[in-house]
């Protein structure tokens, strides 16, 4: 039984939608994975495993599969100085694997994107991306509040203090896929 299953067993009524934060690469006015460039759909993204786990087993405990989301918004500086990285928030559900800094989820949907500081082309592209997804685009400082309208961040008490699995190493190396 993992941490989240334990939480559900102890307090089933407290299970609410979970939200998290991550980055994407802008591909035109669509979003793509920072990790492998795979396009993000406009609706729900369901994770797939390239190491052979069946959809019903994703994310697997000792794998790197799943949709990655951090517990905290990515620093504004992580995307502000780039032409094509954009931060945002997701709601996640289905099977979940909790790690120290974030979680891997079976399903995710974008709920908001972060506006760059600049007023130039990137800002227009992010606004377009938000319109295509049907989600708001907000300043960095408002992203967490926006996310919390959709659910909660996994409580610190339920986050592993250390993650010893292979996935943790991938997490530390690559950040969210
Ligand atoms: Zn896997």
PDB file of C-alpha atoms and ligand atoms in Angstrom:
ATOM      1  CA  UNK A   1       0.000   0.000   0.000  1.00  0.00           C
ATOM      2  CA  UNK A   2       1.538   3.315  -0.974  1.00  0.00           C
ATOM      3  CA  UNK A   3       1.172   6.617   0.839  1.00  0.00           C
ATOM      4  CA  UNK A   4      -1.862   7.744  -1.115  1.00  0.00           C
ATOM      5  CA  UNK A   5      -3.664   4.443  -0.740  1.00  0.00           C
ATOM      6  CA  UNK A   6      -2.980   4.620   2.973  1.00  0.00           C
ATOM      7  CA  UNK A   7      -4.413   8.138   3.069  1.00  0.00           C
ATOM      8  CA  UNK A   8      -7.513   6.983   1.228  1.00  0.00           C
ATOM      9  CA  UNK A   9      -7.965   4.087   3.652  1.00  0.00           C
ATOM     10  CA  UNK A  10      -7.595   6.333   6.689  1.00  0.00           C
ATOM     11  CA  UNK A  11      -9.680   9.245   5.469  1.00  0.00           C
ATOM     12  CA  UNK A  12     -11.673   8.402   2.361  1.00  0.00           C
ATOM     13  CA  UNK A  13     -13.892  11.464   2.724  1.00  0.00           C
ATOM     14  CA  UNK A  14     -10.921  13.791   2.540  1.00  0.00           C
ATOM     15  CA  UNK A  15      -9.910  12.776  -0.937  1.00  0.00           C
ATOM     16  CA  UNK A  16     -10.306  15.791  -3.188  1.00  0.00           C
ATOM     17  CA  UNK A  17      -8.966  16.525  -6.656  1.00  0.00           C
ATOM     18  CA  UNK A  18      -5.225  17.105  -6.573  1.00  0.00           C
ATOM     19  CA  UNK A  19      -3.451  19.862  -8.429  1.00  0.00           C
ATOM     20  CA  UNK A  20       0.172  20.349  -9.363  1.00  0.00           C
ATOM     21  CA  UNK A  21       2.461  22.536 -11.383  1.00  0.00           C
ATOM     22  CA  UNK A  22       4.743  21.962 -14.330  1.00  0.00           C
ATOM     23  CA  UNK A  23       6.206  23.406 -17.484  1.00  0.00           C
ATOM     24  CA  UNK A  24       5.684  22.834 -21.179  1.00  0.00           C
ATOM     25  CA  UNK A  25       7.413  23.751 -24.359  1.00  0.00           C
ATOM     26  CA  UNK A  26       5.364  25.918 -26.705  1.00  0.00           C
ATOM     27  CA  UNK A  27       4.940  24.308 -30.107  1.00  0.00           C
ATOM     28  CA  UNK A  28       3.206  27.039 -32.065  1.00  0.00           C
ATOM     29  CA  UNK A  29       0.325  27.806 -29.745  1.00  0.00           C
ATOM     30  CA  UNK A  30       0.075  24.203 -28.546  1.00  0.00           C
ATOM     31  CA  UNK A  31       1.850  22.598 -25.614  1.00  0.00           C
ATOM     32  CA  UNK A  32       4.453  19.863 -25.787  1.00  0.00           C
ATOM     33  CA  UNK A  33       6.377  17.872 -23.217  1.00  0.00           C
ATOM     34  CA  UNK A  34       9.590  19.548 -22.079  1.00  0.00           C
ATOM     35  CA  UNK A  35      11.128  16.100 -21.763  1.00  0.00           C
ATOM     36  CA  UNK A  36      10.433  14.465 -25.124  1.00  0.00           C
ATOM     37  CA  UNK A  37       8.500  17.015 -27.177  1.00  0.00           C
ATOM     38  CA  UNK A  38       5.353  14.864 -27.262  1.00  0.00           C
ATOM     39  CA  UNK A  39       2.287  17.021 -27.950  1.00  0.00           C
ATOM     40  CA  UNK A  40      -0.197  17.600 -25.142  1.00  0.00           C
ATOM     41  CA  UNK A  41      -3.814  17.077 -26.119  1.00  0.00           C
ATOM     42  CA  UNK A  42      -6.385  19.812 -25.584  1.00  0.00           C
ATOM     43  CA  UNK A  43      -8.361  17.714 -23.134  1.00  0.00           C
ATOM     44  CA  UNK A  44      -7.102  15.045 -20.777  1.00  0.00           C
ATOM     45  CA  UNK A  45      -3.654  13.496 -21.116  1.00  0.00           C
ATOM     46  CA  UNK A  46      -3.444   9.854 -20.057  1.00  0.00           C
ATOM     47  CA  UNK A  47       0.071   8.651 -19.365  1.00  0.00           C
ATOM     48  CA  UNK A  48       1.634   5.826 -21.317  1.00  0.00           C
ATOM     49  CA  UNK A  49       4.696   3.832 -20.415  1.00  0.00           C
ATOM     50  CA  UNK A  50       7.485   3.303 -22.924  1.00  0.00           C
ATOM     51  CA  UNK A  51       8.930   0.529 -20.790  1.00  0.00           C
ATOM     52  CA  UNK A  52       5.956  -1.758 -21.224  1.00  0.00           C
ATOM     53  CA  UNK A  53       3.589  -1.113 -18.313  1.00  0.00           C
ATOM     54  CA  UNK A  54      -0.034  -1.588 -19.321  1.00  0.00           C
ATOM     55  CA  UNK A  55      -2.230   1.547 -19.154  1.00  0.00           C
ATOM     56  CA  UNK A  56      -3.947   0.130 -16.052  1.00  0.00           C
ATOM     57  CA  UNK A  57      -0.569  -0.035 -14.288  1.00  0.00           C
ATOM     58  CA  UNK A  58       0.672   3.484 -15.057  1.00  0.00           C
ATOM     59  CA  UNK A  59       2.320   5.121 -13.206  1.00  0.00           C
ATOM     60  CA  UNK A  60       4.223   2.077 -11.996  1.00  0.00           C
ATOM     61  CA  UNK A  61       6.022   2.289  -8.694  1.00  0.00           C
ATOM     62  CA  UNK A  62       9.523   1.474  -9.893  1.00  0.00           C
ATOM     63  CA  UNK A  63       9.302   3.199 -13.244  1.00  0.00           C
ATOM     64  CA  UNK A  64       9.459   6.738 -14.539  1.00  0.00           C
ATOM     65  CA  UNK A  65       6.083   6.616 -16.306  1.00  0.00           C
ATOM     66  CA  UNK A  66       3.200   8.937 -15.544  1.00  0.00           C
ATOM     67  CA  UNK A  67       2.417  12.602 -15.974  1.00  0.00           C
ATOM     68  CA  UNK A  68       4.726  14.652 -13.767  1.00  0.00           C
ATOM     69  CA  UNK A  69       3.563  17.540 -11.602  1.00  0.00           C
ATOM     70  CA  UNK A  70       5.383  19.441  -8.863  1.00  0.00           C
ATOM     71  CA  UNK A  71       3.740  20.388  -5.577  1.00  0.00           C
ATOM     72  CA  UNK A  72       4.889  23.996  -5.949  1.00  0.00           C
ATOM     73  CA  UNK A  73       4.749  26.355  -8.916  1.00  0.00           C
ATOM     74  CA  UNK A  74       7.936  26.260 -10.958  1.00  0.00           C
ATOM     75  CA  UNK A  75      10.010  29.385 -10.272  1.00  0.00           C
ATOM     76  CA  UNK A  76       9.087  32.238 -12.564  1.00  0.00           C
ATOM     77  CA  UNK A  77      12.689  32.399 -13.686  1.00  0.00           C
ATOM     78  CA  UNK A  78      12.470  28.822 -14.998  1.00  0.00           C
ATOM     79  CA  UNK A  79      10.465  29.960 -18.017  1.00  0.00           C
ATOM     80  CA  UNK A  80      10.523  33.769 -18.026  1.00  0.00           C
ATOM     81  CA  UNK A  81      13.868  34.085 -19.752  1.00  0.00           C
ATOM     82  CA  UNK A  82      13.127  31.543 -22.470  1.00  0.00           C
ATOM     83  CA  UNK A  83      11.330  31.960 -25.765  1.00  0.00           C
ATOM     84  CA  UNK A  84       9.388  28.714 -25.584  1.00  0.00           C
ATOM     85  CA  UNK A  85       8.911  27.444 -22.013  1.00  0.00           C
ATOM     86  CA  UNK A  86       5.662  28.118 -20.205  1.00  0.00           C
ATOM     87  CA  UNK A  87       4.622  27.258 -16.662  1.00  0.00           C
ATOM     88  CA  UNK A  88       1.156  26.228 -15.622  1.00  0.00           C
ATOM     89  CA  UNK A  89      -1.066  24.168 -13.401  1.00  0.00           C
ATOM     90  CA  UNK A  90      -2.764  20.806 -13.856  1.00  0.00           C
ATOM     91  CA  UNK A  91      -5.377  18.784 -12.081  1.00  0.00           C
ATOM     92  CA  UNK A  92      -4.338  15.133 -11.756  1.00  0.00           C
ATOM     93  CA  UNK A  93      -6.318  11.969 -11.030  1.00  0.00           C
ATOM     94  CA  UNK A  94      -6.370   8.212 -11.354  1.00  0.00           C
ATOM     95  CA  UNK A  95      -3.367   6.252 -10.111  1.00  0.00           C
ATOM     96  CA  UNK A  96      -0.811   8.463  -8.399  1.00  0.00           C
ATOM     97  CA  UNK A  97       2.754   7.940  -7.187  1.00  0.00           C
ATOM     98  CA  UNK A  98       3.918  10.527  -4.663  1.00  0.00           C
ATOM     99  CA  UNK A  99       7.533  11.664  -4.552  1.00  0.00           C
ATOM    100  CA  UNK A 100       9.396  14.199  -2.495  1.00  0.00           C
ATOM    101  CA  UNK A 101       8.908  17.178  -4.830  1.00  0.00           C
ATOM    102  CA  UNK A 102       5.955  16.121  -6.894  1.00  0.00           C
ATOM    103  CA  UNK A 103       3.902  13.250  -8.146  1.00  0.00           C
ATOM    104  CA  UNK A 104       3.365  11.081 -11.194  1.00  0.00           C
ATOM    105  CA  UNK A 105      -0.231  10.693 -12.276  1.00  0.00           C
ATOM    106  CA  UNK A 106      -2.269   8.510 -14.583  1.00  0.00           C
ATOM    107  CA  UNK A 107      -4.326  11.413 -15.966  1.00  0.00           C
ATOM    108  CA  UNK A 108      -3.878  15.178 -16.091  1.00  0.00           C
ATOM    109  CA  UNK A 109      -5.625  18.184 -17.534  1.00  0.00           C
ATOM    110  CA  UNK A 110      -4.268  21.719 -17.843  1.00  0.00           C
ATOM    111  CA  UNK A 111      -6.186  24.235 -15.721  1.00  0.00           C
ATOM    112  CA  UNK A 112      -4.150  27.389 -16.261  1.00  0.00           C
ATOM    113  CA  UNK A 113      -1.050  28.851 -17.861  1.00  0.00           C
ATOM    114  CA  UNK A 114       1.359  31.468 -16.659  1.00  0.00           C
ATOM    115  CA  UNK A 115       1.832  34.712 -18.566  1.00  0.00           C
ATOM    116  CA  UNK A 116       5.385  35.792 -19.294  1.00  0.00           C
ATOM    117  CA  UNK A 117       6.497  39.192 -18.044  1.00  0.00           C
ATOM    118  CA  UNK A 118       7.286  40.398 -21.539  1.00  0.00           C
ATOM    119  CA  UNK A 119       4.562  41.950 -23.660  1.00  0.00           C
ATOM    120  CA  UNK A 120       5.959  40.557 -26.892  1.00  0.00           C
ATOM    121  CA  UNK A 121       5.330  37.555 -29.082  1.00  0.00           C
ATOM    122  CA  UNK A 122       5.600  34.933 -26.342  1.00  0.00           C
ATOM    123  CA  UNK A 123       2.811  36.557 -24.372  1.00  0.00           C
ATOM    124  CA  UNK A 124       0.526  36.468 -27.407  1.00  0.00           C
ATOM    125  CA  UNK A 125       1.373  32.805 -28.016  1.00  0.00           C
ATOM    126  CA  UNK A 126       0.660  31.853 -24.384  1.00  0.00           C
ATOM    127  CA  UNK A 127      -2.690  33.652 -24.505  1.00  0.00           C
ATOM    128  CA  UNK A 128      -3.520  31.795 -27.733  1.00  0.00           C
ATOM    129  CA  UNK A 129      -2.499  28.490 -26.132  1.00  0.00           C
ATOM    130  CA  UNK A 130      -4.798  29.228 -23.197  1.00  0.00           C
ATOM    131  CA  UNK A 131      -7.674  30.026 -25.531  1.00  0.00           C
ATOM    132  CA  UNK A 132      -7.147  26.773 -27.442  1.00  0.00           C
ATOM    133  CA  UNK A 133      -7.185  24.834 -24.176  1.00  0.00           C
ATOM    134  CA  UNK A 134     -10.054  26.879 -22.756  1.00  0.00           C
ATOM    135  CA  UNK A 135      -8.053  27.784 -19.654  1.00  0.00           C
ATOM    136  CA  UNK A 136      -7.136  31.131 -18.091  1.00  0.00           C
ATOM    137  CA  UNK A 137      -3.720  32.721 -18.482  1.00  0.00           C
ATOM    138  CA  UNK A 138      -2.614  34.488 -15.328  1.00  0.00           C
ATOM    139  CA  UNK A 139       0.479  36.142 -13.827  1.00  0.00           C
ATOM    140  CA  UNK A 140       2.895  33.862 -11.974  1.00  0.00           C
ATOM    141  CA  UNK A 141       1.793  35.241  -8.599  1.00  0.00           C
ATOM    142  CA  UNK A 142      -1.827  34.182  -9.262  1.00  0.00           C
ATOM    143  CA  UNK A 143      -1.160  30.653 -10.536  1.00  0.00           C
ATOM    144  CA  UNK A 144      -1.315  28.882  -7.175  1.00  0.00           C
ATOM    145  CA  UNK A 145      -4.596  30.544  -6.191  1.00  0.00           C
ATOM    146  CA  UNK A 146      -6.043  29.606  -9.578  1.00  0.00           C
ATOM    147  CA  UNK A 147      -4.973  25.989  -9.102  1.00  0.00           C
ATOM    148  CA  UNK A 148      -6.484  25.841  -5.622  1.00  0.00           C
ATOM    149  CA  UNK A 149      -9.885  26.663  -7.107  1.00  0.00           C
ATOM    150  CA  UNK A 150      -9.718  23.205  -8.725  1.00  0.00           C
ATOM    151  CA  UNK A 151      -8.389  21.089  -5.875  1.00  0.00           C
ATOM    152  CA  UNK A 152      -5.670  20.773  -3.285  1.00  0.00           C
ATOM    153  CA  UNK A 153      -1.953  20.222  -3.362  1.00  0.00           C
ATOM    154  CA  UNK A 154      -0.969  16.897  -1.788  1.00  0.00           C
ATOM    155  CA  UNK A 155      -0.573  17.557   1.945  1.00  0.00           C
ATOM    156  CA  UNK A 156       3.075  17.686   3.062  1.00  0.00           C
ATOM    157  CA  UNK A 157       2.378  14.920   5.599  1.00  0.00           C
ATOM    158  CA  UNK A 158       1.557  12.544   2.724  1.00  0.00           C
ATOM    159  CA  UNK A 159       4.721  13.258   0.750  1.00  0.00           C
ATOM    160  CA  UNK A 160       7.567  10.794   1.118  1.00  0.00           C
ATOM    161  CA  UNK A 161      10.529  12.282   2.944  1.00  0.00           C
ATOM    162  CA  UNK A 162      12.853  10.444   0.619  1.00  0.00           C
ATOM    163  CA  UNK A 163      12.238   8.618  -2.606  1.00  0.00           C
ATOM    164  CA  UNK A 164      14.467   5.689  -3.254  1.00  0.00           C
ATOM    165  CA  UNK A 165      12.969   4.326  -6.432  1.00  0.00           C
ATOM    166  CA  UNK A 166      14.342   4.570  -9.946  1.00  0.00           C
ATOM    167  CA  UNK A 167      11.655   7.144 -10.647  1.00  0.00           C
ATOM    168  CA  UNK A 168      13.152   9.478  -8.078  1.00  0.00           C
ATOM    169  CA  UNK A 169      16.438   9.475  -9.940  1.00  0.00           C
ATOM    170  CA  UNK A 170      14.683  10.233 -13.184  1.00  0.00           C
ATOM    171  CA  UNK A 171      12.729  12.957 -11.422  1.00  0.00           C
ATOM    172  CA  UNK A 172      15.835  14.607 -10.096  1.00  0.00           C
ATOM    173  CA  UNK A 173      17.566  14.392 -13.450  1.00  0.00           C
ATOM    174  CA  UNK A 174      14.820  15.443 -15.832  1.00  0.00           C
ATOM    175  CA  UNK A 175      12.108  17.154 -13.897  1.00  0.00           C
ATOM    176  CA  UNK A 176       8.559  16.689 -15.150  1.00  0.00           C
ATOM    177  CA  UNK A 177       8.173  14.936 -18.453  1.00  0.00           C
TER     178      UNK A 177
HETATM  179 ZN1  LIG B   1       6.278   2.304 -16.615  1.00  0.00          ZN
END
